[in-house]
Short mmCIF file of N, CA, C and O in Angstrom, two decimals:
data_model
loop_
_atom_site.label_atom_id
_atom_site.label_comp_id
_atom_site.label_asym_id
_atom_site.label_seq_id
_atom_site.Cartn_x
_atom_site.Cartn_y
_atom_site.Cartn_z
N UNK A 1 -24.84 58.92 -15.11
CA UNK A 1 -25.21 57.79 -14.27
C UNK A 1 -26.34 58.14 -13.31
O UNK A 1 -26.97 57.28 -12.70
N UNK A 2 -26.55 59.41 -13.21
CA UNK A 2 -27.60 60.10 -12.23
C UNK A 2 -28.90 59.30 -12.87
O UNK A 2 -29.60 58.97 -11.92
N UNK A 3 -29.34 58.98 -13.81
CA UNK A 3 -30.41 58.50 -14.68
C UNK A 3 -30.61 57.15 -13.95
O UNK A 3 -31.53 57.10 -13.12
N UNK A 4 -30.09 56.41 -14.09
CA UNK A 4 -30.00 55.23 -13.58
C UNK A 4 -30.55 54.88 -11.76
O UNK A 4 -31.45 54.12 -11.43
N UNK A 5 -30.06 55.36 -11.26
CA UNK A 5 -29.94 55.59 -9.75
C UNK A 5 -31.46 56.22 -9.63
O UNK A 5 -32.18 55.70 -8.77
N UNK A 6 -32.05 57.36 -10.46
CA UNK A 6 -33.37 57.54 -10.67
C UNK A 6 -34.01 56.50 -11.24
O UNK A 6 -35.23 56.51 -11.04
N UNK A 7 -33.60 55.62 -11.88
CA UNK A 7 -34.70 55.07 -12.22
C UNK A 7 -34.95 53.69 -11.63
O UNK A 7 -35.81 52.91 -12.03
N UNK A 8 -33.73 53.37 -10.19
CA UNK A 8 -33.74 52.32 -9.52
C UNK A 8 -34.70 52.89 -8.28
O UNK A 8 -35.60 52.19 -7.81
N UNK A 9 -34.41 54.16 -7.82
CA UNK A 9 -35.77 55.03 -7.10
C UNK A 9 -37.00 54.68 -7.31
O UNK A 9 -37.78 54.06 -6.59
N UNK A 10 -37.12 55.19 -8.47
CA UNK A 10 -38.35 55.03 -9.63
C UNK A 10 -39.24 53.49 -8.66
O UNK A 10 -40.05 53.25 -7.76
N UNK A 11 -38.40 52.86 -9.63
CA UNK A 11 -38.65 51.07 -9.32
C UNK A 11 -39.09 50.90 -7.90
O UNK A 11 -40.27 50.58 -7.73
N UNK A 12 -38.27 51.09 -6.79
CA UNK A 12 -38.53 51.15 -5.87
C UNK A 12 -39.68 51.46 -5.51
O UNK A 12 -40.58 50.65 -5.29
N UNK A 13 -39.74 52.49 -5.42
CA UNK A 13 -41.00 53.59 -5.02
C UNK A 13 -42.42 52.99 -5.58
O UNK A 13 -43.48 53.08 -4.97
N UNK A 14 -42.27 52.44 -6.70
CA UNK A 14 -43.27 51.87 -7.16
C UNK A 14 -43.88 50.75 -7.36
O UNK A 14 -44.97 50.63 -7.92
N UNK A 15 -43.08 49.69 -6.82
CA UNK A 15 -43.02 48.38 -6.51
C UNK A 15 -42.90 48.39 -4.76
O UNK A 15 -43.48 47.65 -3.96
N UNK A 16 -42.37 49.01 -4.62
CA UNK A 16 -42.17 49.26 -2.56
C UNK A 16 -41.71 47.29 -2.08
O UNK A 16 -42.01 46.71 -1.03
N UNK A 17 -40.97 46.73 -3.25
CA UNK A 17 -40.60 45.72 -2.63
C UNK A 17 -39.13 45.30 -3.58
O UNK A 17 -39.26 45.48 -4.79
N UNK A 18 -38.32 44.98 -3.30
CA UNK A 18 -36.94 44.84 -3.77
C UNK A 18 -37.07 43.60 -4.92
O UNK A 18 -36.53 43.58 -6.02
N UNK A 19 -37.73 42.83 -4.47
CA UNK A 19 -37.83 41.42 -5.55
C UNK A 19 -38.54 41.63 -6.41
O UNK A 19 -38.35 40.99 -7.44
N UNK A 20 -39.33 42.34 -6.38
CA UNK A 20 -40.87 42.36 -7.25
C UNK A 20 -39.94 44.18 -8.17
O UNK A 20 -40.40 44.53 -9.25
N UNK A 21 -39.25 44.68 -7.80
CA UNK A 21 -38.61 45.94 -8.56
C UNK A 21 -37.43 45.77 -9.34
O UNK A 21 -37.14 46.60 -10.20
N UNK A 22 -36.45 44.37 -9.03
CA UNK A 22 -35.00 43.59 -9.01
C UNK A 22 -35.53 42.97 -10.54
O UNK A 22 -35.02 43.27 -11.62
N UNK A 23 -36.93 41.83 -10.32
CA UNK A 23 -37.20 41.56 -11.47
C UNK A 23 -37.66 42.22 -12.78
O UNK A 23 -37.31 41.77 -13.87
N UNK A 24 -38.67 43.57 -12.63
CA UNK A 24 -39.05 44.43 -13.43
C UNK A 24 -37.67 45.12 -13.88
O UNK A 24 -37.32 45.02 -15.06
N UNK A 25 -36.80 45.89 -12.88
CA UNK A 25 -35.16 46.26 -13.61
C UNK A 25 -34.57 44.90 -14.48
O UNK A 25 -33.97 45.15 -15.53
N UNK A 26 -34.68 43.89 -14.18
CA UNK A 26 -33.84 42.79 -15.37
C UNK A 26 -34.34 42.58 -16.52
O UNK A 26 -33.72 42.45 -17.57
N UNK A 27 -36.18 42.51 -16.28
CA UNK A 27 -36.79 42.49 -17.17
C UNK A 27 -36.52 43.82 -18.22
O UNK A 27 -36.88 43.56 -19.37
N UNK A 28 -36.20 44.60 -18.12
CA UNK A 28 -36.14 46.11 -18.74
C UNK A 28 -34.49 45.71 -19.06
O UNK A 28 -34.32 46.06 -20.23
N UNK A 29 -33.72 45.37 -18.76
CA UNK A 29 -32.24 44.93 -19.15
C UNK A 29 -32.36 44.43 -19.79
O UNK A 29 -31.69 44.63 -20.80
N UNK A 30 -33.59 43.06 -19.74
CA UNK A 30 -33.13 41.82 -21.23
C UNK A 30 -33.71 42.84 -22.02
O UNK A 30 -33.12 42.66 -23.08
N UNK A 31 -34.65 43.99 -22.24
CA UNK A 31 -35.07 44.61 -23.75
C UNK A 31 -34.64 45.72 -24.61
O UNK A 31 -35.06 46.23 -25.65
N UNK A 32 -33.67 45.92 -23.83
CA UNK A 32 -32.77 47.36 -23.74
C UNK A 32 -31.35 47.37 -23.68
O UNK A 32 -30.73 47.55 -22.62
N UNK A 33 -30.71 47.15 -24.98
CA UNK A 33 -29.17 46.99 -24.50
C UNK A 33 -28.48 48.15 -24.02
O UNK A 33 -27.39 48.10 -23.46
N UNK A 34 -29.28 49.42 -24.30
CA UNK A 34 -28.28 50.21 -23.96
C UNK A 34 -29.00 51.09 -21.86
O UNK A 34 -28.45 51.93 -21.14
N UNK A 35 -29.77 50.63 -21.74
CA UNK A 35 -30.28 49.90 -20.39
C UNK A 35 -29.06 49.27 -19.52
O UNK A 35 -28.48 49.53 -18.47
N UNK A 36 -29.00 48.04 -20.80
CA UNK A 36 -28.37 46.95 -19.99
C UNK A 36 -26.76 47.43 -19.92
O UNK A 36 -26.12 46.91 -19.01
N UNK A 37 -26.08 48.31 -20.73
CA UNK A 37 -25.07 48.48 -20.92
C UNK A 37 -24.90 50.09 -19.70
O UNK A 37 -23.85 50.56 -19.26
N UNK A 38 -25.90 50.44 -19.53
CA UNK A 38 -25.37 51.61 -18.04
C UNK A 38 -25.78 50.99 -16.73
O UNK A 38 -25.59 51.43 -15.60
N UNK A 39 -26.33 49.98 -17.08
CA UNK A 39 -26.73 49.18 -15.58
C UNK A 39 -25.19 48.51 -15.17
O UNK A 39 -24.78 48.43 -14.01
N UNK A 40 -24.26 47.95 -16.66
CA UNK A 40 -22.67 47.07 -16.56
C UNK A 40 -21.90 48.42 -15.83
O UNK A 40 -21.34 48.45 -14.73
N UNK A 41 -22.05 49.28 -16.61
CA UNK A 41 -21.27 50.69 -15.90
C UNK A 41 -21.40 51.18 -14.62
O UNK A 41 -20.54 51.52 -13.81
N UNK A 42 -23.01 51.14 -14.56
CA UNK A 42 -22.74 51.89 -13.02
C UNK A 42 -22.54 50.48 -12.08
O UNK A 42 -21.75 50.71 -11.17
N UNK A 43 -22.87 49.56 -12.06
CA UNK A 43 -22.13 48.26 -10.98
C UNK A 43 -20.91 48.08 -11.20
O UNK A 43 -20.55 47.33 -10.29
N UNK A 44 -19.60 48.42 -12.15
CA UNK A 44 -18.48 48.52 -12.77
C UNK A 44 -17.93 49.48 -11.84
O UNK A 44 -16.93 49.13 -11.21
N UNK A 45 -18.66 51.21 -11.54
CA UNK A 45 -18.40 52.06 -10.88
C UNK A 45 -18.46 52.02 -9.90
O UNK A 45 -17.63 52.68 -9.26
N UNK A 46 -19.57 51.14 -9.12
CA UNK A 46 -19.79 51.38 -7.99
C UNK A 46 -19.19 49.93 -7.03
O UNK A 46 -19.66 49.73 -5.91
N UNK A 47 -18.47 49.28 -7.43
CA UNK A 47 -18.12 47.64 -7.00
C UNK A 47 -18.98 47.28 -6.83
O UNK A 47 -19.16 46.88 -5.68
N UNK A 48 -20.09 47.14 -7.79
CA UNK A 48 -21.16 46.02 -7.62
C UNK A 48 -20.82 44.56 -8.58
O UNK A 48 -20.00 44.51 -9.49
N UNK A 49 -21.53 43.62 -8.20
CA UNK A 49 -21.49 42.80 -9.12
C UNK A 49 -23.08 42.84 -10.09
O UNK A 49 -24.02 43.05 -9.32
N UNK A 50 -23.38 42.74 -11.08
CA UNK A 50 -24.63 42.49 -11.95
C UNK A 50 -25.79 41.70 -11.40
O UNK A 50 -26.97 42.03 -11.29
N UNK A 51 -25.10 40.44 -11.02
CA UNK A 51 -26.49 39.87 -10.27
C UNK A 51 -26.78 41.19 -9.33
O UNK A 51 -27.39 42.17 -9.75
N UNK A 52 -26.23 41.06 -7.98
CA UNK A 52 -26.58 41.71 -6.71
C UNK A 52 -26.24 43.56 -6.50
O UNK A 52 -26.25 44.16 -5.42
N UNK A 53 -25.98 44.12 -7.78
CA UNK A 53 -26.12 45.44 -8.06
C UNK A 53 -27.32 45.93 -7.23
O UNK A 53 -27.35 46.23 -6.04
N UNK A 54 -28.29 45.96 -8.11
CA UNK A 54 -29.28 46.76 -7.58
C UNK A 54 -29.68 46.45 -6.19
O UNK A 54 -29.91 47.31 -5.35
N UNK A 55 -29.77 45.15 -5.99
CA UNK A 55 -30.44 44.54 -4.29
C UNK A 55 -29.72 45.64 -3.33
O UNK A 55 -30.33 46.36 -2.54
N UNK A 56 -28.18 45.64 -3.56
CA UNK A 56 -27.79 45.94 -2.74
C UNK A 56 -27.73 47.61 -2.65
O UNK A 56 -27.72 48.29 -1.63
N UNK A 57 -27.69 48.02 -3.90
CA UNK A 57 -28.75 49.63 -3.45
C UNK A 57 -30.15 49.97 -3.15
O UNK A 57 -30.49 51.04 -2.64
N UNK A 58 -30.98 48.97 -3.50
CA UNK A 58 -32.05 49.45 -2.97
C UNK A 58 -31.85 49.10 -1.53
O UNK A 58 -32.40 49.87 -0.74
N UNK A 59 -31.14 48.04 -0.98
CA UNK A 59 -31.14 47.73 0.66
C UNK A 59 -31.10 49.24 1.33
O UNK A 59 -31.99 49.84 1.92
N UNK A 60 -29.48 49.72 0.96
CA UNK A 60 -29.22 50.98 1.23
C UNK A 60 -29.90 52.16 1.38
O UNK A 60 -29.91 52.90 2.36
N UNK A 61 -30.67 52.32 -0.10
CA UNK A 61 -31.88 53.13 -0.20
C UNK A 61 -32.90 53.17 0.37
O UNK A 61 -33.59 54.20 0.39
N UNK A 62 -33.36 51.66 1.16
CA UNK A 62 -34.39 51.86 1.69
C UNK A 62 -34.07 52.11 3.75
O UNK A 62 -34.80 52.46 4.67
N UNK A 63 -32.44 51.66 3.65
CA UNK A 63 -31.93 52.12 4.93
C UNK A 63 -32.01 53.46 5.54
O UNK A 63 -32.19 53.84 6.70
N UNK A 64 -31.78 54.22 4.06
CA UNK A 64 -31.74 55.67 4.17
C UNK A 64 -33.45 56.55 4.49
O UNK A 64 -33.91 57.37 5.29
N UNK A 65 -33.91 55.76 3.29
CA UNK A 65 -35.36 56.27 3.74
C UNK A 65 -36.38 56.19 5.34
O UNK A 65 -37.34 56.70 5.92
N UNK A 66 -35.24 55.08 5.45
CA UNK A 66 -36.07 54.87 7.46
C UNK A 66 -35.56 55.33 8.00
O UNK A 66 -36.05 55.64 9.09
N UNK A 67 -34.21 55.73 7.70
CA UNK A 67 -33.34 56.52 8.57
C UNK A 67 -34.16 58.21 8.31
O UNK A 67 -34.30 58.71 9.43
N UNK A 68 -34.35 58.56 7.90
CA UNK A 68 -35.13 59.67 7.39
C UNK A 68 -36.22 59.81 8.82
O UNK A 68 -36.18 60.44 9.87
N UNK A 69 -37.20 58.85 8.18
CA UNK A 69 -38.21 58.55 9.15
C UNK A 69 -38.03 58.70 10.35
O UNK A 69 -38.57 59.57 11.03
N UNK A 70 -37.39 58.00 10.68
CA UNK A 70 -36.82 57.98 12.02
C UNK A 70 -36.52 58.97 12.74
O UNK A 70 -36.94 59.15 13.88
N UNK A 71 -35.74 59.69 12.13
CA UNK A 71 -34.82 61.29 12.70
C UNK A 71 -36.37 62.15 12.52
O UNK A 71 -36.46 63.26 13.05
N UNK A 72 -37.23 61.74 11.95
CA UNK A 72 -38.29 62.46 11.84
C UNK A 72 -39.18 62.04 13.31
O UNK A 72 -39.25 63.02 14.05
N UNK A 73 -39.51 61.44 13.58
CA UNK A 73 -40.12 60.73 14.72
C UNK A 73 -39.21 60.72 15.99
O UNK A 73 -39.76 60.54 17.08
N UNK A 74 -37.87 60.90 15.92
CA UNK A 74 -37.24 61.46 17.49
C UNK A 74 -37.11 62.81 17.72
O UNK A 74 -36.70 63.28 18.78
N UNK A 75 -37.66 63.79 16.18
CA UNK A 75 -38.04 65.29 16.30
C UNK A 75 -39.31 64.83 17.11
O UNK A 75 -39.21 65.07 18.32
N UNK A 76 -40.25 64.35 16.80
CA UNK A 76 -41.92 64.29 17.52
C UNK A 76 -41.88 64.21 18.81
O UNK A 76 -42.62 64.73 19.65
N UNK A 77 -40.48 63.17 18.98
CA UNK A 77 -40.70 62.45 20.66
C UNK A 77 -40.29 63.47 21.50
O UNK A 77 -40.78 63.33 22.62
N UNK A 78 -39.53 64.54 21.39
CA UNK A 78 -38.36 65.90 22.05
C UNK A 78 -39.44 66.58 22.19
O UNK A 78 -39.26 67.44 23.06
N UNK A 79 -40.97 66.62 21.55
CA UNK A 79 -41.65 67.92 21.79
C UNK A 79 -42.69 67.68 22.98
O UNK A 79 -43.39 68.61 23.38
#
């Protein structure tokens, strides 16, 4: 499942917008059943539902990444 989670990164990172990365991941689901069949698994695993799976990890993901930032920039402010 590590694959997956990389390749919602992926998306992310490269789209840098949740709607515009949400649609390119579905789009890649309708062409790919077996895509579409670890995308059912890991929202299965993780209590997601299919629609709002991914939204709601990239939210997270991108919570984490500012949170990052952040702890990075109250190192700057201490010096």
């Amino acid at each position: 499942m590590n694959n997956i989670t990389e390749l919602f990164e992926s998306l992310l990172d490269s789209f840098r917008s949740i709607d515009l990365a949400n649609r390119e991941l579905h789009r890649m689901i309708a062409e790919d059943a077996e895509l579409n069949n670890e995308y059912t698994d890991w929202c299965i695993e993780n209590g997601y539902t299919e629609r709002y799976g991914f939204i709601e990890f990239a939210e997270i993901y991108i919570e984490n990444q500012n949170s990052i930032w952040d702890s990075l920039t109250d190192y700057d402010d201490q010096e």
